[in-house]
Coordinates of C-alpha atoms in Angstrom, one line a residue:
X1 CA -9.4 -6.2 7.4
X2 CA -9.4 -8.2 10.3
X3 CA -5.9 -9.5 9.7
X4 CA -4.5 -5.8 9.6
X5 CA -6.9 -5.1 12.9
X6 CA -4.8 -8.2 14.4
X7 CA -1.6 -7.5 13.2
X8 CA -2.0 -3.6 14.7
X9 CA -2.6 -5.3 17.9
X10 CA -0.5 -7.8 18.2
X11 CA 2.5 -6.5 16.6
X12 CA 4.9 -3.2 17.3
X13 CA 3.6 -0.9 14.8
X14 CA 6.2 1.5 15.6
X15 CA 9.4 -1.0 15.9
X16 CA 12.2 0.5 14.4
X17 CA 10.2 4.0 13.3
X18 CA 12.1 7.6 14.4
X19 CA 8.8 9.9 14.3
X20 CA 10.8 12.7 15.1
X21 CA 13.1 12.6 11.8
X22 CA 10.4 10.0 10.0
X23 CA 13.5 7.7 9.5
X24 CA 13.2 4.3 9.2
X25 CA 16.2 2.2 10.9
X26 CA 16.2 -1.2 9.5
X27 CA 15.0 -0.9 6.0
X28 CA 18.2 -2.3 4.5
X29 CA 17.6 -5.9 5.9
X30 CA 15.3 -7.9 4.5
X31 CA 13.4 -8.0 8.1
X32 CA 13.2 -4.4 7.7
X33 CA 11.8 -4.5 3.8
X34 CA 9.3 -7.0 4.8
X35 CA 8.1 -5.3 7.9
X36 CA 8.4 -2.3 6.0
X37 CA 6.2 -3.3 2.3
X38 CA 3.2 -5.7 4.4
X39 CA 2.7 -3.7 7.8
X40 CA 4.2 -0.3 9.2
X41 CA 5.6 1.0 5.2
X42 CA 3.8 4.2 4.6
X43 CA 1.9 2.5 1.4
X44 CA 1.7 -1.0 2.7
X45 CA 0.0 -3.9 1.1
X46 CA -2.2 -5.2 3.7
X47 CA -3.8 -1.5 4.6
X48 CA -4.5 -1.5 0.8
X49 CA -5.9 -4.9 0.0
X50 CA -8.3 -4.1 2.4
X51 CA -9.2 -1.0 1.0
X52 CA -9.1 -3.9 -2.3
X53 CA -11.8 -5.6 -0.8
X54 CA -14.1 -3.4 0.9
X55 CA -14.7 -1.8 -2.2
X56 CA -15.1 -5.5 -3.5
X57 CA -17.6 -5.9 -1.1
X58 CA -19.5 -2.7 -1.9
X59 CA -20.3 -3.3 -5.4
X60 CA -21.2 -6.5 -4.6
X61 CA -23.7 -5.2 -2.3
X62 CA -25.4 -3.0 -4.7
X63 CA -25.1 -5.4 -7.2
X64 CA -23.9 -5.3 -10.8
X65 CA -24.9 -2.4 -12.6
X66 CA -23.8 -1.2 -16.5
X67 CA -21.6 2.4 -16.4

């Protein structure tokens, strides 16, 4: 989660996004695709991986119980 927060602070989250039309102008380039997939897309990898790690941390804090 810290890596995602640092990315939000240091990088431009709204780069190439048009919020009025919800269009992403540079999506068809390699740079735009990677930026959209990993950082500022609708379902970006960094945000979902942080949710997975948070869930793993909570599970370990609670202890392993059989369901």
